[in-house]
């Protein structure tokens, strides 16, 4: 799911399949003005998902990827426990869950692992080095836990990771980006590659 501004007057929200040879738009909505998902129970995203499920069947979406605008506890619970769809979403830095994972790293409860891989940016290959720290069985997202209970899930838990890029000289490290998922990933690097 992606929402892109089209000037000041419009916003295009799309549900895109990225598992094929090339991205394919499955469903979309054009919103006018300052329309937003905030305070609207992610009605637009839910509508896009419902449309895709109606056309493609109940198993047509296995994993929903989204940026931080869609980091909504009730939306994630609805996807997981009502529709059977896992989500992998950018975790905003202002969330308690982000702070909890940072605290786990600081206390040594989870450790950074280093990964080096090649990626192509604007046609040029480059090596990227990242450090990743991940944790599962997290419950510090109240709106997710509360919404999961509405679907009968009393043991709802989340998985999250922090990812920070290490500069080529390996002395400068960027601020950590967070990801949160309703799926348990084998490690944070696997989640980064999926995202």
GROMACS .gro file of N, CA, C and O in nm, residues 19 51 54 57 62 66 74 77 85 106 112 126 132 155 170 172:
model
   64
   19UNK      N    1   0.508  -0.886  -0.633
   19UNK     CA    2   0.568  -1.019  -0.637
   19UNK      C    3   0.585  -1.072  -0.779
   19UNK      O    4   0.645  -1.177  -0.798
   51UNK      N    5  -1.137  -0.506  -0.184
   51UNK     CA    6  -1.154  -0.514  -0.329
   51UNK      C    7  -1.063  -0.621  -0.388
   51UNK      O    8  -1.106  -0.703  -0.470
   54UNK      N    9  -1.190  -0.968  -0.293
   54UNK     CA   10  -1.311  -1.001  -0.368
   54UNK      C   11  -1.276  -1.049  -0.510
   54UNK      O   12  -1.333  -1.146  -0.560
   57UNK      N   13  -0.969  -1.363  -0.448
   57UNK     CA   14  -0.992  -1.473  -0.355
   57UNK      C   15  -0.925  -1.449  -0.221
   57UNK      O   16  -0.840  -1.361  -0.208
   62UNK      N   17  -0.064  -1.241   0.068
   62UNK     CA   18   0.004  -1.312   0.176
   62UNK      C   19   0.071  -1.214   0.272
   62UNK      O   20   0.072  -1.233   0.393
   66UNK      N   21   0.393  -0.171   0.379
   66UNK     CA   22   0.344  -0.033   0.384
   66UNK      C   23   0.443   0.055   0.457
   66UNK      O   24   0.523   0.008   0.539
   74UNK      N   25  -0.509  -0.111   1.494
   74UNK     CA   26  -0.632  -0.180   1.452
   74UNK      C   27  -0.626  -0.233   1.309
   74UNK      O   28  -0.679  -0.339   1.281
   77UNK      N   29  -0.418  -0.554   1.317
   77UNK     CA   30  -0.495  -0.663   1.379
   77UNK      C   31  -0.603  -0.714   1.283
   77UNK      O   32  -0.624  -0.835   1.271
   85UNK      N   33  -0.391  -1.196   0.667
   85UNK     CA   34  -0.284  -1.133   0.592
   85UNK      C   35  -0.180  -1.079   0.689
   85UNK      O   36  -0.213  -1.000   0.778
  106UNK      N   37   2.004  -0.142   2.392
  106UNK     CA   38   2.090  -0.074   2.489
  106UNK      C   39   2.124  -0.164   2.609
  106UNK      O   40   2.234  -0.159   2.661
  112UNK      N   41   2.306  -0.630   1.765
  112UNK     CA   42   2.314  -0.593   1.624
  112UNK      C   43   2.388  -0.704   1.549
  112UNK      O   44   2.485  -0.759   1.599
  126UNK      N   45   2.584  -0.098  -0.596
  126UNK     CA   46   2.660  -0.047  -0.483
  126UNK      C   47   2.649  -0.145  -0.368
  126UNK      O   48   2.550  -0.217  -0.354
  132UNK      N   49   2.142  -0.489   1.196
  132UNK     CA   50   2.002  -0.517   1.224
  132UNK      C   51   1.991  -0.580   1.363
  132UNK      O   52   2.071  -0.665   1.400
  155UNK      N   53  -0.361  -1.371   2.269
  155UNK     CA   54  -0.215  -1.381   2.283
  155UNK      C   55  -0.143  -1.307   2.171
  155UNK      O   56  -0.036  -1.348   2.128
  170UNK      N   57   3.266   0.264   0.788
  170UNK     CA   58   3.221   0.183   0.901
  170UNK      C   59   3.240   0.251   1.037
  170UNK      O   60   3.244   0.186   1.140
  172UNK      N   61   3.067   0.579   1.072
  172UNK     CA   62   2.944   0.657   1.081
  172UNK      C   63   2.824   0.564   1.066
  172UNK      O   64   2.819   0.483   0.974
   0.00000   0.00000   0.00000
